[in-house]
Short mmCIF file of C-alpha atoms and ligand atoms in Angstrom, two decimals:
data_model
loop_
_atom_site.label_atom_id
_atom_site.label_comp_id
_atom_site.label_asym_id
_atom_site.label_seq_id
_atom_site.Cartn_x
_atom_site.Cartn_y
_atom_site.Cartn_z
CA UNK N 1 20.70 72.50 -26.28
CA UNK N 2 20.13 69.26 -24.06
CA UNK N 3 16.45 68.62 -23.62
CA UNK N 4 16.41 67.93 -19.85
CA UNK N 5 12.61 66.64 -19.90
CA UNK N 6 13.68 64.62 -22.47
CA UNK N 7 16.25 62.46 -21.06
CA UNK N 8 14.50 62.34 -17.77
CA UNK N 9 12.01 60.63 -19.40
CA UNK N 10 14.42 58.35 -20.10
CA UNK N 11 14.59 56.94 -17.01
CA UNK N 12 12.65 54.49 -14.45
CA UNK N 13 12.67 56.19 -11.15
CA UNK N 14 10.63 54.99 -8.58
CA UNK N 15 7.22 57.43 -7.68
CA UNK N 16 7.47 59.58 -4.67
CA UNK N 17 11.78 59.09 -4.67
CA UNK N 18 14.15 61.83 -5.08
CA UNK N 19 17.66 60.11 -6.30
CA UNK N 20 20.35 62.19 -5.21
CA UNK N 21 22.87 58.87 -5.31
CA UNK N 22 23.21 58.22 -8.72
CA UNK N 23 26.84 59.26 -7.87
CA UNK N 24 27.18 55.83 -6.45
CA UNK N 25 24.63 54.08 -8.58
CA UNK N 26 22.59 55.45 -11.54
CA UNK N 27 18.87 54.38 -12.27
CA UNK N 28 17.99 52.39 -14.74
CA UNK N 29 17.26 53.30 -17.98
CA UNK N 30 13.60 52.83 -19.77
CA UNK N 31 15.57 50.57 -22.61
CA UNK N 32 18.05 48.35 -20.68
CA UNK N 33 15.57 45.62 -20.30
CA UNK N 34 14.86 45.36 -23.86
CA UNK N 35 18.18 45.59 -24.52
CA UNK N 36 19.54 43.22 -22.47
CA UNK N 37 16.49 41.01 -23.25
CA UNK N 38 17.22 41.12 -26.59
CA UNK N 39 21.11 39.30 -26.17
CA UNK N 40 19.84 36.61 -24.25
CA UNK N 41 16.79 36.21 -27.09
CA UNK N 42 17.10 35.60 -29.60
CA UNK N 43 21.08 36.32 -29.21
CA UNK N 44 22.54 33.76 -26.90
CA UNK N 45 19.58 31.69 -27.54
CA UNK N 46 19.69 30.87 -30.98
CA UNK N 47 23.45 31.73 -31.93
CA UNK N 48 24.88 30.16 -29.14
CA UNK N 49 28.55 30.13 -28.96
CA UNK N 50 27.97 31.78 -32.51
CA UNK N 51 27.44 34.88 -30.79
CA UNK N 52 30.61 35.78 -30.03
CA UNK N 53 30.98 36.91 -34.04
CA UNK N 54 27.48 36.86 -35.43
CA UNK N 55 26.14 39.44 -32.87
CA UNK N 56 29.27 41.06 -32.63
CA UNK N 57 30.51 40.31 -28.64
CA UNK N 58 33.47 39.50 -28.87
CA UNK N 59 34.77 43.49 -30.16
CA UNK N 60 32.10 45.17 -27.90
CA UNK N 61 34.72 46.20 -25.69
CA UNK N 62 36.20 48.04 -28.05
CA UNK N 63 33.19 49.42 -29.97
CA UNK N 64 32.22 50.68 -26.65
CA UNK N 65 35.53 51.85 -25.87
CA UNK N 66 35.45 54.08 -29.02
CA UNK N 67 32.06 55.32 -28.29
CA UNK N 68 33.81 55.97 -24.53
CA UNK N 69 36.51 57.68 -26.44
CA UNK N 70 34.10 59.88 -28.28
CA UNK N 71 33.13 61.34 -24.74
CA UNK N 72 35.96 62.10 -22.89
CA UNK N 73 38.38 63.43 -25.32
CA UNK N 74 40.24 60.49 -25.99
CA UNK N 75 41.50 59.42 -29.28
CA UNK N 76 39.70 56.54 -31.44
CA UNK N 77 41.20 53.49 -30.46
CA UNK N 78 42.86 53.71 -27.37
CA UNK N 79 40.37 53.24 -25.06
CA UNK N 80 38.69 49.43 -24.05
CA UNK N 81 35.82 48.25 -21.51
CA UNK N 82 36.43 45.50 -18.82
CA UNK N 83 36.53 44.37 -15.53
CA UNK N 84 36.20 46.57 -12.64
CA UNK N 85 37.62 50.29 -11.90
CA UNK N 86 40.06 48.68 -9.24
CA UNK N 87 41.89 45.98 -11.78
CA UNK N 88 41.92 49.46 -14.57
CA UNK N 89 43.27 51.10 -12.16
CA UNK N 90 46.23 48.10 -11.36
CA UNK N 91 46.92 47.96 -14.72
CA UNK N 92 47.15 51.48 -15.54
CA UNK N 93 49.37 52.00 -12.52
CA UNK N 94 51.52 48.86 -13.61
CA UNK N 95 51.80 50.00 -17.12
CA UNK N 96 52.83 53.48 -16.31
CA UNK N 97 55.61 52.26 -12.99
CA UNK N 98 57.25 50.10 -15.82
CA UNK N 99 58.04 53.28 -18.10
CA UNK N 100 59.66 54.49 -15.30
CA UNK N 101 62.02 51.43 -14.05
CA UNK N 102 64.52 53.93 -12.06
CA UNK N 103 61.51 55.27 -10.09
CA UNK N 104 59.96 54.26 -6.91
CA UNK N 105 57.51 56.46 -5.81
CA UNK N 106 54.13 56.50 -6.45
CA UNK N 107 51.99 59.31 -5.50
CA UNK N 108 48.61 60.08 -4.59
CA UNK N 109 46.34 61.72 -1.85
CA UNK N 110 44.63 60.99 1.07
CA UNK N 111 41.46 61.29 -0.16
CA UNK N 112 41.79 59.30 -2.84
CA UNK N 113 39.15 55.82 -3.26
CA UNK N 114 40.51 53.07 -0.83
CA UNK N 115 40.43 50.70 -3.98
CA UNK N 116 42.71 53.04 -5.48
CA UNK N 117 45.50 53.19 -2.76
CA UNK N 118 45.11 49.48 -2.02
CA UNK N 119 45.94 48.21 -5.71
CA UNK N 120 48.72 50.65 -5.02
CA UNK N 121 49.86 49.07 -1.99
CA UNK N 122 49.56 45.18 -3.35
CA UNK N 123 50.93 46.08 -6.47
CA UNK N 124 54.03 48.15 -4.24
CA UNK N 125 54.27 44.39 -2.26
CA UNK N 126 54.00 42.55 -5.30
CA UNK N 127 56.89 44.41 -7.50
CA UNK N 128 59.25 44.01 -3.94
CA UNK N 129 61.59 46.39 -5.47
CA UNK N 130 61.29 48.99 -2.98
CA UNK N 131 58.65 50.47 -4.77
CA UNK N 132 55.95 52.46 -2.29
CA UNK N 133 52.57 54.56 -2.09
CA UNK N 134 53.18 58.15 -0.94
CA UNK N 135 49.88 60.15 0.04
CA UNK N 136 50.01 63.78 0.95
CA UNK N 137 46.65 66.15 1.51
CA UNK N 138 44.91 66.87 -1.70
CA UNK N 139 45.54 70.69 -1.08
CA UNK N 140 49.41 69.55 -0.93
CA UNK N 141 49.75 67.47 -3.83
CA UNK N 142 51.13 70.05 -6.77
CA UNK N 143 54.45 70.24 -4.32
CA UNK N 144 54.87 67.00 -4.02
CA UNK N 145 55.42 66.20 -7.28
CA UNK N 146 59.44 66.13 -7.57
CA UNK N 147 61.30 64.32 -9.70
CA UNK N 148 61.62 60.96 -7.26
CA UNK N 149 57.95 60.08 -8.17
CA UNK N 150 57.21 57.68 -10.84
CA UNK N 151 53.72 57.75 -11.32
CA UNK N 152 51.05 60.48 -9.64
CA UNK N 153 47.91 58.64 -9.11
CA UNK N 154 44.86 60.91 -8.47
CA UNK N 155 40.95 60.67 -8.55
CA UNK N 156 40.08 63.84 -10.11
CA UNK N 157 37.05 64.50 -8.41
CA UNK N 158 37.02 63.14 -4.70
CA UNK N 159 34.25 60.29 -3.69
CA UNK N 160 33.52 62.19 -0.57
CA UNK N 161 33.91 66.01 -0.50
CA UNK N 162 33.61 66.29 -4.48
CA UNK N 163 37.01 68.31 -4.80
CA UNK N 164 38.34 68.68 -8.06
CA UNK N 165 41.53 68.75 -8.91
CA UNK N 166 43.09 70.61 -12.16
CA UNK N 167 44.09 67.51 -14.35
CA UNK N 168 45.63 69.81 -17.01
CA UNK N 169 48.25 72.17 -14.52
CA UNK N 170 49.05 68.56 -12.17
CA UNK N 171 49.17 66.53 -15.90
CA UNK N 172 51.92 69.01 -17.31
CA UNK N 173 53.33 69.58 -13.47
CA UNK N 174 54.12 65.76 -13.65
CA UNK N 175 55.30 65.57 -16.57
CA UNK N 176 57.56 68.34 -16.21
CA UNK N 177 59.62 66.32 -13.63
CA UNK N 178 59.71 63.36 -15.48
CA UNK N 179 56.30 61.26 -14.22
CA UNK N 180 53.94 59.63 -15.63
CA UNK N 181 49.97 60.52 -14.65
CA UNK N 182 47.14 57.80 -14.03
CA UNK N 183 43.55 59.49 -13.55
CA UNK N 184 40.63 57.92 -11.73
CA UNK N 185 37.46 59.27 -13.74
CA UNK N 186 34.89 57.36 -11.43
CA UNK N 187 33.17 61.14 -10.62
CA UNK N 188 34.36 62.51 -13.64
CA UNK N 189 32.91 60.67 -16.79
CA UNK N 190 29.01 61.79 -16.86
CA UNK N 191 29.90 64.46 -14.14
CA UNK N 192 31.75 66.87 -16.34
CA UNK N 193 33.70 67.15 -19.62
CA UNK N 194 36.86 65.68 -19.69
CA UNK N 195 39.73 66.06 -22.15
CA UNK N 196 41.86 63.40 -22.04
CA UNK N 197 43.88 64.13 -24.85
CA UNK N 198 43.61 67.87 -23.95
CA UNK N 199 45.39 67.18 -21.20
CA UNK N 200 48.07 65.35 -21.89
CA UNK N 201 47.22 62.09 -19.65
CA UNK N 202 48.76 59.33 -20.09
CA UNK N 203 46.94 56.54 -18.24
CA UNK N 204 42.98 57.29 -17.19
CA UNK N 205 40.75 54.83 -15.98
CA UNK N 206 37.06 55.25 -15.10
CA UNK N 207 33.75 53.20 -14.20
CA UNK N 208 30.12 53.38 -16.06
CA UNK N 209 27.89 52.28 -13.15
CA UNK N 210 28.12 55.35 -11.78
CA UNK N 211 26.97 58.68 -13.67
CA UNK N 212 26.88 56.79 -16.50
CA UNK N 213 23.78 54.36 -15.63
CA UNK N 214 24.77 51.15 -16.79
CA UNK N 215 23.92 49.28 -13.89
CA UNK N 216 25.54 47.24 -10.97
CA UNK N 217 28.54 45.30 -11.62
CA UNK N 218 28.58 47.56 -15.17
CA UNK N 219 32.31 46.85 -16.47
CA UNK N 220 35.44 50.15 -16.39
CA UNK N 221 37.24 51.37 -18.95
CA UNK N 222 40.77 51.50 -19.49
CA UNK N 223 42.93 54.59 -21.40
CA UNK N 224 46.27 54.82 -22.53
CA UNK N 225 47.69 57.85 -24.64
CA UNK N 226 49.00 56.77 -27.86
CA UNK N 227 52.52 57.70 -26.95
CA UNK N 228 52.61 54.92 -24.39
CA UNK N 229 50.21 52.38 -26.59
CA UNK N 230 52.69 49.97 -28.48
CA UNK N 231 55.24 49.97 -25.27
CA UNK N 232 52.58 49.53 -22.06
CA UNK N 233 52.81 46.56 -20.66
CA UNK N 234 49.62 44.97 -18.52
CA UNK N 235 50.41 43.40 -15.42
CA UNK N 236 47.65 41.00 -16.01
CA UNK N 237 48.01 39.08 -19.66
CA UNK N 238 45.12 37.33 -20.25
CA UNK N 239 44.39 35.60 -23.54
CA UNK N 240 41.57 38.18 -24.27
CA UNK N 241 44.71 40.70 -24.67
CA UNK N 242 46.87 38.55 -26.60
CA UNK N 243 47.52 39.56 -30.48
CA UNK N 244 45.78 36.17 -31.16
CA UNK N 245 43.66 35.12 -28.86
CA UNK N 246 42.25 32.03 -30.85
CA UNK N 247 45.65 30.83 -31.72
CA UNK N 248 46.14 29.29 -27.94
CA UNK N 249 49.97 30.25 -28.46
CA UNK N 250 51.79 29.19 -25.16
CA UNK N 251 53.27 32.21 -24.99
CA UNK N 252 52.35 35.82 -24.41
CA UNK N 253 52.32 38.53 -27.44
CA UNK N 254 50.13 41.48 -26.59
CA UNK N 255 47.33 42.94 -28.63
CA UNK N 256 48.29 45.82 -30.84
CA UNK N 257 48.03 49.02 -28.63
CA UNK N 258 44.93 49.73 -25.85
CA UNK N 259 43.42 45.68 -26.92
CA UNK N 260 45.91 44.24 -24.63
CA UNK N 261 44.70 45.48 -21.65
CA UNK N 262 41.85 43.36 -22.07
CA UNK N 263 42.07 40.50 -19.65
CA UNK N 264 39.65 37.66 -20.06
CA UNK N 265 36.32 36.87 -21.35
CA UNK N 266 33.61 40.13 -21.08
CA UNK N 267 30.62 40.42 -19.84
CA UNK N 268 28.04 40.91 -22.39
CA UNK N 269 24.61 41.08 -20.64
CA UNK N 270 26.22 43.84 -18.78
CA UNK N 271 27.79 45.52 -21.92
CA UNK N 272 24.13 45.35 -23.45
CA UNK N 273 23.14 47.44 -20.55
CA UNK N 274 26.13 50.19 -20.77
CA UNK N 275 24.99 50.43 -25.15
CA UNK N 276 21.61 51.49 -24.21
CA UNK N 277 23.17 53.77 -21.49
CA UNK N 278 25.37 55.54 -23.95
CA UNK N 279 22.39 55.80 -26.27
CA UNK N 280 21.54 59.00 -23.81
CA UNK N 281 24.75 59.80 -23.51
CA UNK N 282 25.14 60.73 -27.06
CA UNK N 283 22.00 62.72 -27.39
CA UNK N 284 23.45 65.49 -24.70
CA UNK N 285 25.51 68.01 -24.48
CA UNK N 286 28.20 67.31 -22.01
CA UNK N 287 29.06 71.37 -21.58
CA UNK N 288 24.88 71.40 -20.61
CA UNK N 289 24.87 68.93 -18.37
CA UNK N 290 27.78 71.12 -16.25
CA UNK N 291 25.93 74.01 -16.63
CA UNK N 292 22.24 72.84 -15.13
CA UNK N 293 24.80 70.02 -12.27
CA UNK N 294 26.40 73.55 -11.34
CA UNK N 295 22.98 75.17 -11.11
CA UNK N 296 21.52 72.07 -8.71
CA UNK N 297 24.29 72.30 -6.74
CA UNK N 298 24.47 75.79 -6.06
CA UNK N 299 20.86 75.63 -5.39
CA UNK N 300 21.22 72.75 -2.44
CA UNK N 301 24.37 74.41 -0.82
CA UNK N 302 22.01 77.87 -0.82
CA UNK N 303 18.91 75.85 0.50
CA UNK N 304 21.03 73.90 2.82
CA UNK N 305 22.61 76.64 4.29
CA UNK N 306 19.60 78.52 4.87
CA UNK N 307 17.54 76.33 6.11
CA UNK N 308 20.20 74.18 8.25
CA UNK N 309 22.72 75.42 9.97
CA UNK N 310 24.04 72.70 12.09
CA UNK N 311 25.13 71.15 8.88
CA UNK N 312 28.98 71.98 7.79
CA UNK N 313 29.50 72.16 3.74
CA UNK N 314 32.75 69.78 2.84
CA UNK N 315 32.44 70.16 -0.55
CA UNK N 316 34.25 73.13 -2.51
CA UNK N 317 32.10 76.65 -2.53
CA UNK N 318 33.82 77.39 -5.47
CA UNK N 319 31.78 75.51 -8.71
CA UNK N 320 34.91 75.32 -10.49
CA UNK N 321 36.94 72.96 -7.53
CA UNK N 322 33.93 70.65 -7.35
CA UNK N 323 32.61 67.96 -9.28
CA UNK N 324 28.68 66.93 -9.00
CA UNK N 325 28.39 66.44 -5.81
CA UNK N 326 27.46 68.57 -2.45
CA UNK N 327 28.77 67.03 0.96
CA UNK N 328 27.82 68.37 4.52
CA UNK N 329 29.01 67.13 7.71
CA UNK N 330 26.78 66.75 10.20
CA UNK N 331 27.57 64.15 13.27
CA UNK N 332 24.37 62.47 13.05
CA UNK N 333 24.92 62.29 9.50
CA UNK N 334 24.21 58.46 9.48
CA UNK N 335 21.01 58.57 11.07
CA UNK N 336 20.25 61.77 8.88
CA UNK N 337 20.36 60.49 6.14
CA UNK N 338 18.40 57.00 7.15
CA UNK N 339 15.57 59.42 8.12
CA UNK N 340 15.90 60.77 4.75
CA UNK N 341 15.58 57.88 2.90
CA UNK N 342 12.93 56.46 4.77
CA UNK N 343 11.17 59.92 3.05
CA UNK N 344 12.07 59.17 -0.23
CA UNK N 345 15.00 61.32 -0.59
CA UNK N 346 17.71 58.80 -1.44
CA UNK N 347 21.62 60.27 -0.48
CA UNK N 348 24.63 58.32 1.18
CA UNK N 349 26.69 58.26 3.95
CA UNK N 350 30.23 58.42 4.17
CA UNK N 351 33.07 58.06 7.48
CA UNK N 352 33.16 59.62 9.31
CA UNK N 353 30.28 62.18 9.22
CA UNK N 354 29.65 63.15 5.81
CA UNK N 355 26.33 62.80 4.01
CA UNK N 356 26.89 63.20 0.11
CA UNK N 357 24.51 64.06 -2.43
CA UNK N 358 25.31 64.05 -6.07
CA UNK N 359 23.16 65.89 -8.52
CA UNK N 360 23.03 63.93 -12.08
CA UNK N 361 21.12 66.55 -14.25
CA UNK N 362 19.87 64.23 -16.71
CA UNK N 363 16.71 62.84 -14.32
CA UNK N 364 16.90 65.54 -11.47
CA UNK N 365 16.04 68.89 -11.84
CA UNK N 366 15.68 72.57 -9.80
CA UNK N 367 12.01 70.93 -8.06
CA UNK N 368 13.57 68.22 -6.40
CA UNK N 369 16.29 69.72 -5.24
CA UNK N 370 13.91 71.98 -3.59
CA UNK N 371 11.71 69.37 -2.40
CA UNK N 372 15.26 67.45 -1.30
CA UNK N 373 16.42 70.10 1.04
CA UNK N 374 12.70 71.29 2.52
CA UNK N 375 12.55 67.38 3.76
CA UNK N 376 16.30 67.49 4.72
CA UNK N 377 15.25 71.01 6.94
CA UNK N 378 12.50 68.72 8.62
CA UNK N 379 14.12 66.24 9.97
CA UNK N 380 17.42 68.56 10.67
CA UNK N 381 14.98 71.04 12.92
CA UNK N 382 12.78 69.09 14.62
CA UNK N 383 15.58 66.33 15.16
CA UNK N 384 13.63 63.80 13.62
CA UNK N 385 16.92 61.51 12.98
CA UNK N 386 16.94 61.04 16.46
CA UNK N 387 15.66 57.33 16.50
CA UNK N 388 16.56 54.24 17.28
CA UNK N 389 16.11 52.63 14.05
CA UNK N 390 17.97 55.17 12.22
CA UNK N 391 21.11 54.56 13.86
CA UNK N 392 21.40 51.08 13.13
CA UNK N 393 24.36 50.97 10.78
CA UNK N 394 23.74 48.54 7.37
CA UNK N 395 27.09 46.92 5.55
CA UNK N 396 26.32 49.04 2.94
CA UNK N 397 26.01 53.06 3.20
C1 LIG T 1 33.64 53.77 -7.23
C2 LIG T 1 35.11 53.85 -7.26
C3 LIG T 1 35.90 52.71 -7.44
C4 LIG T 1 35.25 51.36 -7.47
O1 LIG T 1 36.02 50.40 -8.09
P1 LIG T 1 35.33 49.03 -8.53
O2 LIG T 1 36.47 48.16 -8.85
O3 LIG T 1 34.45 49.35 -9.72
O4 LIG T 1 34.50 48.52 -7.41
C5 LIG T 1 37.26 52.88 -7.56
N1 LIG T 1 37.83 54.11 -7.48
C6 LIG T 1 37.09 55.23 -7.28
C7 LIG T 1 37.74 56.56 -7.21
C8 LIG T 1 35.71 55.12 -7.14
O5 LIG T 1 34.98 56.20 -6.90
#
C-alpha cells in the first residue's frame, strides 16, 4: 500500500498553497537540488568532459528510459529520454507514416494538444506527398478509423476536459484496418497505469515535467514496440542516434532499435532532476495512486457541484472516461481562477472558458481538496472574481 504521507513529504510545496496544477507542472521534489547539485560538483567539475563515461551521462537516456519502461508497461529497452514531447511526438508520427508508404491519412481529434496537430501539419507540408491531418470529435473517432488512415494519433487523456480514451479497443480497432497507433501520454504517465505492451501500441510518446515532477524544460520520452524497432526510421538523425556516434562516419547508420531516436547531445542537469523524480515513482503503487486521484476527484466534482452551481463540469462523470483532472466551465473562468490563485489555490485556465484542476495524489490529499473548493464557493458566490485586476490576461495561463 502507497504511503500517501510519505511521499507528500517528499515534496517542497510552498505554505498556505494548494497545488491543483501539477497537471501542467509538478513541484519540486525535497532531493532534486542535491541531486542536481551533485552533477555539477563534484561531477562536471572535476571530470569534466570525463563525465560523459565516468559518471555515466552519456547512457542516462537510456537507463532512464528503462526505468520509464518499468512504469508504463513497456518492454526493457525500447524506450529512450530526450528532447521535448512535440519533437517525440514528430518522430513517432514519422516513424510510424513510413511503415505505411501507400497511406495518407493521418488521424486524430479535435481535442488533441495543438503541439500535437501542428507537428502533424509541418510534418504533412514537409513529406509533400499528399499526405494530411484529419481531426474528427473525440466522441467520433472509433468510426473514423477505416482503412485509408495511416497512422491514428491520439492523446489519451485530453489537456482540457480530461477525457480518456480506451487505448486498448482504438489500439486493436486500428490495427484491425491496417494502421499504425502513436499515443500522447503527457496526462497519462503519473496519472494512471498504462500498459503499453498490453495494448498493443506501437509508437507512444510522453513528457516527465508534468505528473512526473521533474521540473521545467524536464526532457520526453520516446516508445517504439519491438515489432517496429529494427525497421523505424527517425525523421531527425542526429549523431546521438547513430550506431557509432564517436566514429564521425559521414554517413547515417542508425542505433540498434529505440537508441536511434535519440537526436543530439542530452541534457544532464535536467536528467539529474527526472532520477530523483523517479526515485518516488518507484516507491508507489501506480494502481493506488488511481484509486485515492479517483477519490479527489470525485470529491471536487461533489463539492463543486454543491456548492457552485453556475459552474458547468467538462470533464467525464464517469471515473473510468477521465484521467486526473476535473474541468468546469464557467465564463469568468479566467478571472476565477486569478482570484483563486491570489488565495493560494493554484489551478489553470484554458480557451475558451475552462478552469482545470488536476489532482496528483502523491502531495494532495481529501483536506485540500476540501479547503480547494470551500475557497472556490467564496469567490463563485459572492462574485469576488469580479475585479479589475483579475481580468487582466498574462501570456501564460
Ligand atoms: C504538455 C503537452 C505537450 C507539450 O509538448 P512540449 O514539446 O513538451 O512542450 C505536447 N502534447 C500534449 C498532449 C501535452 O499535454
Amino acid at each position: 500500500m502507497t504511503d500517501f504521507a510519505w511521499t507528500r513529504d517528499q515534496f517542497h510545496l510552498p505554505e498556505g498553497v494548494i497545488y491543483l496544477d501539477g497537471n501542467s507542472l509538478g513541484p519540486m521534489p525535497k532531493a532534486t537540488p542535491a541531486r542536481v547539485q551533485q552533477v555539477m560538483e563534484p561531477e562536471w567539475r572535476d571530470q569534466l568532459i570525463g563525465g560523459w563515461v565516468g559518471a555515466g551521462w552519456h547512457l542516462a537516456p537510456e537507463r532512464l528510459g528503462d526505468r520509464i519502461a518499468a512504469m508504463i508497461g513497456a518492454e526493457a529497452g525500447h524506450v529512450v529520454v530526450g528532447d521535448t514531447l512535440s519533437i517525440k511526438i514528430y518522430q513517432a508520427l514519422a516513424a510510424a507514416l513510413a511503415l505505411r508508404p501507400d497511406r495518407r491519412v493521418i488521424l486524430s481529434d479535435t481535442g488533441n494538444f495543438p503541439s500535437d496537430l501542428y507537428m502533424a501539419q509541418g510534418l504533412a507540408h514537409t513529406l509533400g506527398n499528399g499526405t494530411r491531418l484529419k481531426t474528427v470529435a473525440p466522441e467520433d473517432v472509433a468510426e473514423h478509423i477505416t482503412d485509408e488512415v495511416a497512422v491514428l494519433m491520439l492523446t489519451e487523456v485530453d489537456y482540457r476536459t480530461g477525457r480518456r480514451h480506451d487505448m486498448k479497443v482504438l489500439t486493436a480497432k486500428a490495427h484491425e484496418v491496417g494502421a499504425i497507433t502513436v499515443w500522447d501520454l503527457a496526462h497519462s504517465f503519473g496519472a494512471l497505469p498504462v500498459d503499453l505492451a498490453g495494448c498493443g501500441a506501437d509508437f507512444a510518446a510522453g513528457c516527465t515535467y508534468k505528473y512526473i515532477n521533474a521540473g521545467p524544460g524536464a526532457p520526453a520520452f520516446i516508445y517504439v514496440a519491438p515489432e517496429h524497432a529494427g525497421r523505424a526510421c527517425t525523421a531527425l538523425q542526429g549523431w546521438q542516434g547513430h550506431d557509432a556516434p564517436f566514429a564521425f562516419e559521414q554517413d547515417y547508420r542508425p542505433a540498434t532499435e529505440v537508441v536511434r531516436m535519440r537526436v543530439g547531445t542530452p541534457p544532464v542537469l535536467q536528467l539529474a532532476a527526472l532520477e530523483a523524480a523517479l526515485d518516488i515513482w518507484e516507491q508507489v503503487d501506480m494502481n493506488d495512486i488511481r484509486a485515492r486521484s479517483i477519490e479527489l476527484c470525485e470529491r471536487f466534482i461533489a463539492g463543486v457541484e454543491e456548492s457552485c452551481p453556475q459552474l458547468r463540469l467538462a470533464s467525464p462523470r464517469d471515473a473510468a472516461q477521465r484521467g486526473s483532472q476535473v474541468s468546469f466551465h464557467f465564463e469568468e473562468g479566467y478571472a476565477a481562477m486569478q482570484a483563486l490563485i491570489a488565495r493560494g489555490v493554484i489551478g489553470d485556465f484554458r480557451a475558451p472558458d475552462i478552469m482545470r484542476f488536476g489532482f496528483t495524489p502523491l502531495y494532495i490529499g481529501p483536506e485540500d481538496v476540501d479547503r480547494a473548493v470551500e475557497i472556490l464557493a467564496e469567490i463563485i458566490n459572492w462574485d469576488l472574481w469580479d475585479r479589475p485586476e483579475y481580468k487582466v490576461k498574462a501570456i501564460i495561463t
